[in-house]
């Protein structure tokens, strides 16, 4: 199957969430796809982030994660997901925050300053200090994390063109099916 990084794949609104969202359908074991499991996709991510990520002006040119640091980067991605998903659903957890901060410290010590890992760590630190944490949400269709920057804070999908459209089409289909005698 052909794959390319597109603007939709950067719907998180910040680099850290776009990295987390590299796992498609995270909580559906039968359909889950880890885009970083394919080395070429992980290596091409920084170039795509420089084009599509909402924070691209903050981090400039970044280089892919070094091969010897890939496992640590994947572990960081999972800790980021765990912490922010918990924060959205239940308001946060000090133990998860401590684990995230430890992973960030390790990343910042080990990664080069222009690496994807370092840029992701800096993005996470900005998210932790975010003034409106309730703007971070989970997509009602695919489960991706995203920042709701809508004026009335009512965004329900990571991307209206993809997930919003699918949800609305599904709702329309179910209504029409119920109306059919």
Coordinates of C-alpha atoms in Angstrom, one line a residue:
X1 CA 0.0 0.0 0.0
X2 CA 1.3 3.4 -1.0
X3 CA 1.8 6.0 1.8
X4 CA 2.7 9.6 1.9
X5 CA 2.7 12.2 4.7
X6 CA -0.1 14.7 3.9
X7 CA -1.5 17.7 5.7
X8 CA -4.2 15.5 7.3
X9 CA -1.5 13.5 9.1
X10 CA -0.5 16.7 10.8
X11 CA -3.9 17.5 12.2
X12 CA -2.7 17.4 15.9
X13 CA -1.8 21.1 15.8
X14 CA 1.6 20.7 17.5
X15 CA 4.6 18.5 16.6
X16 CA 4.3 16.3 19.8
X17 CA 0.7 15.3 18.9
X18 CA 1.6 14.8 15.3
X19 CA 4.3 12.3 16.5
X20 CA 1.8 10.6 18.7
X21 CA -0.7 10.4 15.9
X22 CA 1.8 8.4 13.8
X23 CA -0.1 5.5 15.2
X24 CA -3.4 5.1 13.3
X25 CA -6.3 3.6 15.2
X26 CA -4.2 3.2 18.3
X27 CA -6.8 1.4 20.3
X28 CA -8.1 -1.0 17.7
X29 CA -5.6 -3.9 17.7
X30 CA -7.0 -5.4 14.5
X31 CA -6.6 -2.3 12.4
X32 CA -3.8 -0.4 14.2
X33 CA -1.0 0.9 12.0
X34 CA 2.3 2.3 13.4
X35 CA 3.7 4.5 10.6
X36 CA 7.0 4.6 12.4
X37 CA 7.3 0.8 12.3
X38 CA 8.4 1.4 8.7
X39 CA 11.8 3.0 8.9
X40 CA 11.4 5.0 5.6
X41 CA 8.2 6.6 7.0
X42 CA 9.9 7.6 10.3
X43 CA 12.9 9.0 8.3
X44 CA 10.7 11.0 6.0
X45 CA 8.6 12.4 8.9
X46 CA 10.8 15.4 9.6
X47 CA 10.8 16.6 6.0
X48 CA 7.0 16.4 6.0
X49 CA 6.7 18.1 9.4
X50 CA 8.7 21.0 8.0
X51 CA 6.1 21.4 5.3
X52 CA 2.8 20.6 7.2
X53 CA 3.2 20.8 11.0
X54 CA 1.6 23.8 12.7
X55 CA 4.8 24.4 14.7
X56 CA 7.2 24.3 11.8
X57 CA 8.3 27.9 12.3
X58 CA 9.4 27.1 15.8
X59 CA 11.7 24.2 15.1
X60 CA 13.0 24.9 11.6
X61 CA 15.0 22.1 9.8
X62 CA 15.1 19.0 11.9
X63 CA 16.9 15.7 11.2
X64 CA 15.5 12.2 11.5
X65 CA 16.1 10.3 14.7
X66 CA 19.4 8.4 14.6
X67 CA 19.0 4.7 14.1
X68 CA 20.5 4.0 17.6
X69 CA 17.9 6.3 19.2
X70 CA 14.8 5.0 17.4
X71 CA 13.7 2.7 20.2
X72 CA 14.0 5.5 22.7
X73 CA 12.0 7.8 20.4
X74 CA 9.2 5.3 20.1
X75 CA 9.2 4.9 23.9
X76 CA 9.0 8.7 24.2
X77 CA 6.1 8.8 21.8
X78 CA 4.2 6.2 23.9
X79 CA 4.8 8.1 27.1
X80 CA 3.6 11.3 25.5
X81 CA 0.4 9.6 24.4
X82 CA -0.2 8.0 27.7
X83 CA 0.2 11.2 29.7
X84 CA -1.9 13.5 27.5
X85 CA -4.6 11.0 26.9
X86 CA -4.9 10.6 30.7
X87 CA -4.8 14.3 31.1
X88 CA -7.7 14.8 28.6
X89 CA -9.8 12.0 30.1
X90 CA -9.1 12.3 33.8
X91 CA -7.3 15.6 34.4
X92 CA -3.7 14.2 34.7
X93 CA -1.7 12.0 36.9
X94 CA 1.5 13.0 38.8
X95 CA 3.2 9.6 38.3
X96 CA 2.6 9.8 34.5
X97 CA 3.8 13.4 34.5
X98 CA 7.0 12.3 36.3
X99 CA 7.6 9.5 33.8
X100 CA 7.1 11.9 30.9
X101 CA 9.5 14.5 32.4
X102 CA 12.1 11.8 32.9
X103 CA 11.7 10.7 29.3
X104 CA 12.0 14.3 28.1
X105 CA 15.2 14.8 30.2
X106 CA 16.7 11.7 28.7
X107 CA 15.8 12.7 25.2
X108 CA 17.2 16.2 25.6
X109 CA 20.4 14.8 27.0
X110 CA 20.9 12.1 24.3
X111 CA 19.4 13.7 21.1
X112 CA 21.1 16.2 19.0
X113 CA 19.7 19.8 19.2
X114 CA 18.3 19.7 15.7
X115 CA 16.8 16.2 15.9
X116 CA 13.2 15.2 15.6
X117 CA 13.4 13.9 19.2
X118 CA 14.6 17.2 20.6
X119 CA 12.0 19.2 18.7
X120 CA 9.3 16.8 19.9
X121 CA 10.6 17.2 23.5
X122 CA 10.4 21.0 23.3
X123 CA 6.9 20.7 21.8
X124 CA 5.8 18.5 24.8
X125 CA 7.2 21.1 27.2
X126 CA 5.1 23.8 25.5
X127 CA 2.0 21.5 25.7
X128 CA 2.5 20.9 29.4
X129 CA 2.6 24.7 30.0
X130 CA -0.3 25.3 27.7
X131 CA -2.6 28.0 29.2
X132 CA -5.9 26.2 28.0
X133 CA -5.3 22.5 28.6
X134 CA -9.0 21.8 27.9
X135 CA -8.4 22.7 24.2
X136 CA -6.6 19.4 23.9
X137 CA -9.0 16.7 22.7
X138 CA -9.4 13.2 21.4
X139 CA -10.9 12.8 17.9
X140 CA -14.3 11.2 18.2
X141 CA -13.7 9.2 15.0
X142 CA -10.0 8.0 14.9
X143 CA -8.8 8.7 18.4
X144 CA -6.0 11.0 17.5
X145 CA -5.0 13.8 19.9
X146 CA -5.4 17.4 18.7
X147 CA -5.6 21.0 19.8
X148 CA -9.0 22.6 19.3
X149 CA -8.3 26.1 18.1
X150 CA -11.9 26.8 17.2
X151 CA -13.4 30.1 18.6
X152 CA -16.1 28.3 20.6
X153 CA -14.0 25.2 21.5
X154 CA -16.5 22.9 19.8
X155 CA -14.2 20.9 17.4
X156 CA -14.9 17.2 17.8
X157 CA -12.6 15.8 15.0
X158 CA -8.9 16.0 14.3
X159 CA -9.7 17.0 10.7
X160 CA -13.2 17.9 9.4
X161 CA -12.3 16.9 5.9
X162 CA -11.5 13.4 6.9
X163 CA -12.8 12.3 10.3
X164 CA -15.6 14.8 10.5
X165 CA -16.8 13.9 7.0
X166 CA -16.7 10.2 7.8
X167 CA -18.6 10.7 11.1
X168 CA -21.3 12.8 9.4
X169 CA -21.6 10.3 6.5
X170 CA -22.0 7.4 8.9
X171 CA -24.6 9.3 10.9
X172 CA -26.5 10.1 7.6
X173 CA -26.3 6.4 6.5
X174 CA -27.7 5.2 9.9
X175 CA -30.6 7.7 9.8
X176 CA -31.5 6.7 6.2
X177 CA -31.3 3.0 7.1
X178 CA -33.7 3.5 10.1
X179 CA -36.1 5.4 7.8
X180 CA -36.3 2.6 5.3
X181 CA -39.3 0.3 5.9

